[in-house]
Coordinates of C-alpha atoms and ligand atoms in Angstrom, one line a residue:
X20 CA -46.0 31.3 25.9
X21 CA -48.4 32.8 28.0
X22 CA -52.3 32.5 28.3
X23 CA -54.4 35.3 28.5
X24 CA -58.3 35.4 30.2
X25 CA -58.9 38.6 28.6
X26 CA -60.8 38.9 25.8
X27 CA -57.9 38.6 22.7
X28 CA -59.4 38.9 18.8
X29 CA -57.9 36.7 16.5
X30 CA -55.4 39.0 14.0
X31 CA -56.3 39.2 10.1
X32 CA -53.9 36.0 9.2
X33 CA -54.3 33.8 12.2
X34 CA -56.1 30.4 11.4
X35 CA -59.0 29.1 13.6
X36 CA -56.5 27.5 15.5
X37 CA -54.6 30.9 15.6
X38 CA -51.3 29.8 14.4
X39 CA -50.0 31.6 11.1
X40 CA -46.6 30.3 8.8
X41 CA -43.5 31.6 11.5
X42 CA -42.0 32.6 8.0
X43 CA -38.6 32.5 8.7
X44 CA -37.5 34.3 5.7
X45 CA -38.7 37.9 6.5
X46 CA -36.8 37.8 9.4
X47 CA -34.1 40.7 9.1
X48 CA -30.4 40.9 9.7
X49 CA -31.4 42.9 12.8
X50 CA -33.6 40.4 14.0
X51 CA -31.3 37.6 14.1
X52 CA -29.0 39.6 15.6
X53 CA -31.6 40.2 18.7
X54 CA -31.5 36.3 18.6
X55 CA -28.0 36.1 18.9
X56 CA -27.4 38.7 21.8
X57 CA -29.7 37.0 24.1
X58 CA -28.7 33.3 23.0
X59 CA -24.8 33.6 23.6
X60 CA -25.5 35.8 27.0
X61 CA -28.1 33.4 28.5
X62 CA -25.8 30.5 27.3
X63 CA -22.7 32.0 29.2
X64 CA -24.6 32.4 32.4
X65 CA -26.9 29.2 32.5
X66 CA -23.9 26.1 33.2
X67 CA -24.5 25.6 36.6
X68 CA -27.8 27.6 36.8
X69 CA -30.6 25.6 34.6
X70 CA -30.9 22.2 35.7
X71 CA -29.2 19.4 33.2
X72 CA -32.3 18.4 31.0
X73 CA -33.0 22.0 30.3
X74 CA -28.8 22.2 29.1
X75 CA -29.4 19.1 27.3
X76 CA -32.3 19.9 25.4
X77 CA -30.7 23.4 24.7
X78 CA -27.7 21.5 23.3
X79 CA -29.7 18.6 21.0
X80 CA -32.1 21.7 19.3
X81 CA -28.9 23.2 18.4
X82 CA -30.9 26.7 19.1
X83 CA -27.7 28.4 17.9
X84 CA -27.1 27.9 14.3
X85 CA -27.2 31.4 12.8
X86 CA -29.9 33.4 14.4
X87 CA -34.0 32.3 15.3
X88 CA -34.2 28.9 14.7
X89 CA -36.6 27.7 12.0
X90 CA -39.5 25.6 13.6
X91 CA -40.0 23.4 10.3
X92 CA -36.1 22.4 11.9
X93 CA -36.8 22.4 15.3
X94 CA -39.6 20.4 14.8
X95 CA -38.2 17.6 13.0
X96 CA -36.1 16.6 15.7
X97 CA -38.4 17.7 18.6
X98 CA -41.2 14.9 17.0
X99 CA -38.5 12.2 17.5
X100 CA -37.7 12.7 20.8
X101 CA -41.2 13.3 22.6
X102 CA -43.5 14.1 19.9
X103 CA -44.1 17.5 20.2
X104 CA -44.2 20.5 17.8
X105 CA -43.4 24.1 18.2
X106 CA -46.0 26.2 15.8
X107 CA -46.2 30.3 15.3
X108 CA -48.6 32.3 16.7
X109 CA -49.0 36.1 16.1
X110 CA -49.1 36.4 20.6
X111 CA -51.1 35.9 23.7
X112 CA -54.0 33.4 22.5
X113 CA -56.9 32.8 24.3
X114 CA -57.0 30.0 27.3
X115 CA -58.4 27.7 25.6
X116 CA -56.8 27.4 22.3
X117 CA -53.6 27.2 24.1
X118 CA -54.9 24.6 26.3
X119 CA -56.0 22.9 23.2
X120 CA -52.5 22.8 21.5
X121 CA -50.6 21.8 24.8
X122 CA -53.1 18.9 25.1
X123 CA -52.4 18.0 21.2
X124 CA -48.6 18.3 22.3
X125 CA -48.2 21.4 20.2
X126 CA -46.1 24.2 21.8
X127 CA -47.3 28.0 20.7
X128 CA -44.7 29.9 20.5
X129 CA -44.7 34.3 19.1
X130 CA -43.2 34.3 15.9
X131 CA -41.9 38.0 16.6
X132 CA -38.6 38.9 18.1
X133 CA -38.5 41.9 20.8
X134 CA -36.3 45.0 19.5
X135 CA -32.1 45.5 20.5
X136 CA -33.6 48.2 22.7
X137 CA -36.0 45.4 24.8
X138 CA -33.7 42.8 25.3
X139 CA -34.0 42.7 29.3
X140 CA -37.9 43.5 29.8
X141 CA -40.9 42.9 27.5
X142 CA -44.3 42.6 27.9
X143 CA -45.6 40.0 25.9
X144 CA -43.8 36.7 25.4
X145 CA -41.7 36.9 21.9
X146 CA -39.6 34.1 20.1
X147 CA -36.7 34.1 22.5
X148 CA -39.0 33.5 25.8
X149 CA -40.8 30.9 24.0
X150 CA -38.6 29.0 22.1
X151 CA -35.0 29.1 24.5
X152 CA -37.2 29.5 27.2
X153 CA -39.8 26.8 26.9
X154 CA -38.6 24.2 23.8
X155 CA -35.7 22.7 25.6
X156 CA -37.5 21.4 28.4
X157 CA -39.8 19.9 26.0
X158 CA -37.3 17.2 25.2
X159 CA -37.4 15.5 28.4
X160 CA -39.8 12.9 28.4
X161 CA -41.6 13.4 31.6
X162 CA -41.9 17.1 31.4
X163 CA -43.1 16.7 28.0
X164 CA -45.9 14.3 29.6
X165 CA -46.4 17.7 32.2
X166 CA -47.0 20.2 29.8
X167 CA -50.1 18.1 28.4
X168 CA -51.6 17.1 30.8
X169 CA -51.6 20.6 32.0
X170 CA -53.2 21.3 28.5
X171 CA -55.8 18.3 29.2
X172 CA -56.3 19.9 32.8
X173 CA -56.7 23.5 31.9
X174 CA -59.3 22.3 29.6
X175 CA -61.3 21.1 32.7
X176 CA -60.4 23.5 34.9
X177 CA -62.1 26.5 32.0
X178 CA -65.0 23.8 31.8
X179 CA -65.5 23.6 35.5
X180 CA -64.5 27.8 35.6
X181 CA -61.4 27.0 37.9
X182 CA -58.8 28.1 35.9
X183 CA -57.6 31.0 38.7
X184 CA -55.6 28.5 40.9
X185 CA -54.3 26.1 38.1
X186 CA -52.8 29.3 36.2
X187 CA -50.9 29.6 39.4
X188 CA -49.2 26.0 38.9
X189 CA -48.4 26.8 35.2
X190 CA -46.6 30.2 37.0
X191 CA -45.2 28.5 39.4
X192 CA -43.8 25.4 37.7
X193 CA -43.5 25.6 34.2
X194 CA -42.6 29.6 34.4
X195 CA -40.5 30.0 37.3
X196 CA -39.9 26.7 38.2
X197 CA -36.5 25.4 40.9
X198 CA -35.4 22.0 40.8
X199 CA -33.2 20.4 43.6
X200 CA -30.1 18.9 42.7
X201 CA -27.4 17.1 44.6
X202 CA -25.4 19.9 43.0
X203 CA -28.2 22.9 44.3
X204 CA -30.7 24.6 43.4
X205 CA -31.2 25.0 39.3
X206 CA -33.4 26.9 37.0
X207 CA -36.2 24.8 34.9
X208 CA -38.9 27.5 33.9
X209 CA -38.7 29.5 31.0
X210 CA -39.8 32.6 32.6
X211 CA -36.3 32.4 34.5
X212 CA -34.1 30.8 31.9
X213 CA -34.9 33.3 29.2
X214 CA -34.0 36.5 31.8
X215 CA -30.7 37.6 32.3
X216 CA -31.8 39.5 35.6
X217 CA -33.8 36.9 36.9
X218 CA -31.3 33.4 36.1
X219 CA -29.2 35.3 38.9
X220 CA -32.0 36.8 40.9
X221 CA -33.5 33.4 41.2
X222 CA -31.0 31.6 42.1
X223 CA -28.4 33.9 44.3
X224 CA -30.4 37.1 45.5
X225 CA -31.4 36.9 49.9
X226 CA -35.0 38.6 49.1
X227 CA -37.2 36.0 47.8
X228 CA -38.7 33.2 49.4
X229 CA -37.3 29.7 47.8
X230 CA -40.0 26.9 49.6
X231 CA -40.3 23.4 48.7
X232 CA -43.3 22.8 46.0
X233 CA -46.9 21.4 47.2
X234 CA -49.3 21.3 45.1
X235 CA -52.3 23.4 46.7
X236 CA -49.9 26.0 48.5
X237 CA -48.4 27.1 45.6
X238 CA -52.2 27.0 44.1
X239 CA -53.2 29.4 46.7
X240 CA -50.1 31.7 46.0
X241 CA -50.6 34.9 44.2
X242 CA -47.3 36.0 42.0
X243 CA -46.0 38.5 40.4
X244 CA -45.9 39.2 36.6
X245 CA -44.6 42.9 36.4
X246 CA -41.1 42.2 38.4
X247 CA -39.0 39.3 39.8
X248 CA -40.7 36.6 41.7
X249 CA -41.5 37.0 45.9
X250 CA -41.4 33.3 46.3
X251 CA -39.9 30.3 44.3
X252 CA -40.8 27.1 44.4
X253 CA -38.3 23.8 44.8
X254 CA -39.5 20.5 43.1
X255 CA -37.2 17.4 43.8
X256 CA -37.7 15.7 40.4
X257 CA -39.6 16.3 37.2
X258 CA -41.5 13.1 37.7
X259 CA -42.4 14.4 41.4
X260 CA -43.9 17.0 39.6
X261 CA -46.0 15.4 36.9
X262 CA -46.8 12.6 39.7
X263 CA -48.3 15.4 42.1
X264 CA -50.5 16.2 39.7
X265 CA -51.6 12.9 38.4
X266 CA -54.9 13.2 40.8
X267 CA -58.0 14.7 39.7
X268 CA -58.2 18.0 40.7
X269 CA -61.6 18.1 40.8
X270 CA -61.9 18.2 44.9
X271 CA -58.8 20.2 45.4
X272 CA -60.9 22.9 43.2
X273 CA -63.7 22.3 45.4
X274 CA -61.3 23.1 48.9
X275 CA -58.9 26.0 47.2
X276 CA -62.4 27.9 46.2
X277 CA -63.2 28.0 49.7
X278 CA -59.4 28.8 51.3
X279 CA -57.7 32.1 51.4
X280 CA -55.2 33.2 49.4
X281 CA -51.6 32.3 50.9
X282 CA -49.7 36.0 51.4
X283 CA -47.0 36.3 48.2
X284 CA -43.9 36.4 50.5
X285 CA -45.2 34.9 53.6
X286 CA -43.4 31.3 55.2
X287 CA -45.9 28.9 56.5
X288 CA -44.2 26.4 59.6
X289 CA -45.5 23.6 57.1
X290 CA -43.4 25.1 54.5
X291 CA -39.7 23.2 53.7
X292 CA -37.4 26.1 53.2
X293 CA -34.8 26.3 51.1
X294 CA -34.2 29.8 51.7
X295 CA -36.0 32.6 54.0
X296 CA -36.1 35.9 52.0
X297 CA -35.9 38.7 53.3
X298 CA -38.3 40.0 51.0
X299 CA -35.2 43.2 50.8
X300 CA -35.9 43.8 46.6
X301 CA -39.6 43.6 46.9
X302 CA -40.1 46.2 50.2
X303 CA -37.2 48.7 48.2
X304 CA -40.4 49.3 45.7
X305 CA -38.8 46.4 43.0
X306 CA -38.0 47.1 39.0
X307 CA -39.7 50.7 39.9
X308 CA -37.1 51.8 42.7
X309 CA -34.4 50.0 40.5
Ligands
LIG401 N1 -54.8 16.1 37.1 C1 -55.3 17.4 36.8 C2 -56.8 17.4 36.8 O1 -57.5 16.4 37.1 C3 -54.8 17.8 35.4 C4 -53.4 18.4 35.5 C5 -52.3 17.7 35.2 C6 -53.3 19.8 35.8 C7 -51.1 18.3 35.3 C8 -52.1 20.3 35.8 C9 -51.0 19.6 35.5 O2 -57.4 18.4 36.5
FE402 FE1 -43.9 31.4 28.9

């Protein structure tokens, strides 16, 4: 799921909270079969490419079953292993109700499916981004304890009207996320996992930038959201990533709303590189040249 600053109204059906019933059984034929495309292809490409706990969670969900899963399902199994719960929303929501759920432990996640004829691009995120995308990770304990405490910090961050750089962090990590492995690189954010394009893009392609996370570079990192990524960033662990951002941000704030934005594809000689892009896909004019 993705947030949106812009002002959203809440759809005839949506409760305060703006979740509404996923209702599984008006889902069509067609629609599981959208499910079903994009599970098995994503599940062919991603041995090797999404990093274990992502496989593993994937694997223990059983997302496969016959189509979208049902959350009442999902859910029962997700509660026992790190307490969170997967509810429907219509879309987008506003910041702060989805800052809200994450903090609760609640995942919002669309309850629509994109057509057959959107499999490889859509706008907004739909079932398949959310739920193979986002869910699995949500089994592993300490990326579990991530996603609320970036609900409990984006809370803040709105209060203290600093939610510009933290938003990067959620893009960075939790979207399009690398992990470092003995075994390489692999794929933790959904934005990636869910992407045929972009699993392989991410991972194997010269142009973009693949630097070792810190926590206020990557805050002072624009990105993109129309095309592949310019720069990816490399965490060693999940827990190096929840413990770098275990410190109040409240001075960081105070320092990123006086520093410059960081150039989306440039390499700084404090950076660790993993590898230098040559930036080739962005300067050819990207998904519009394509
Ligand atoms: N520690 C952050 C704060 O004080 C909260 C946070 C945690 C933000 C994890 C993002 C991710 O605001
Ligand atoms: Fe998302």
């Amino acid at each position: 799921m993705a947030h949106d600053s812009t002002t959203l109204s809440r759809p005839p059906g949506a409760r305060d909270d703006w979740t509404i019933d996923q209702d599984w059984n008006a889902y069509t034929q067609a629609e599981h079969d959208v499910w079903i495309t994009l599970y098995e292809r994503q599940r062919a490409l991603l041995p090797g490419r999404a990093c274990d706990p992502f496989l593993k969670g994937l694997d223990s969900l059983d997302l496969h079953r016959a189509g979208i899963p049902d959350f009442n399902r999902i859910n029962e199994e997700l509660k026992r292993l790190t307490g969170w719960t997967v509810v429907a929303v219509p879309g987008l929501v506003p910041d702060e109700v989805f800052f809200e759920h994450l903090a609760n432990r609640r995942f919002p996640a669309g309850q629509f499916i994109r057509r057959a004829d959107q499999l490889d691009y859509l706008q907004e995120p739909d079932v398949f981004h959310d739920v193979f995308g986002h869910v699995p990770m949500l089994t592993d304990p300490t990326f579990a304890d991530y996603m609320q405490a970036y609900g409990q910090g984006g809370l803040r961050a709105l209060g203290l009207g600093q939610l510009h750089n933290l938003a990067r962090l959620y893009w960075y990590t939790v979207e399009f996320g690398l992990l470092e492995t003995p075994e390489g690189l692999r794929i933790y954010g959904a934005g990636i996992v869910s992407s045929h394009a972009e699993s392989i893009f991410a991972l194997d392609d010269p142009s973009p930038n693949r630097l070792g996370f810190d926590l206020e570079r990557t805050m002072r990192t624009p990105y993109r959201i129309d095309d592949f990524q310019q720069a990816y960033f490399v965490i060693p662990s999940l827990q190096a990533l929840l413990d770098a951002t275990l410190a109040d941000f409240g001075a960081l704030y105070v320092y990123l709303a006086g520093a410059k934005d960081i150039p989306i594809d440039a390499v700084l000689p404090s950076d660790k590189v993993f590898t230098r892009g040559t930036q080739a896909y962005a300067r050819r004019g990207g998904r519009t040249a394509a």
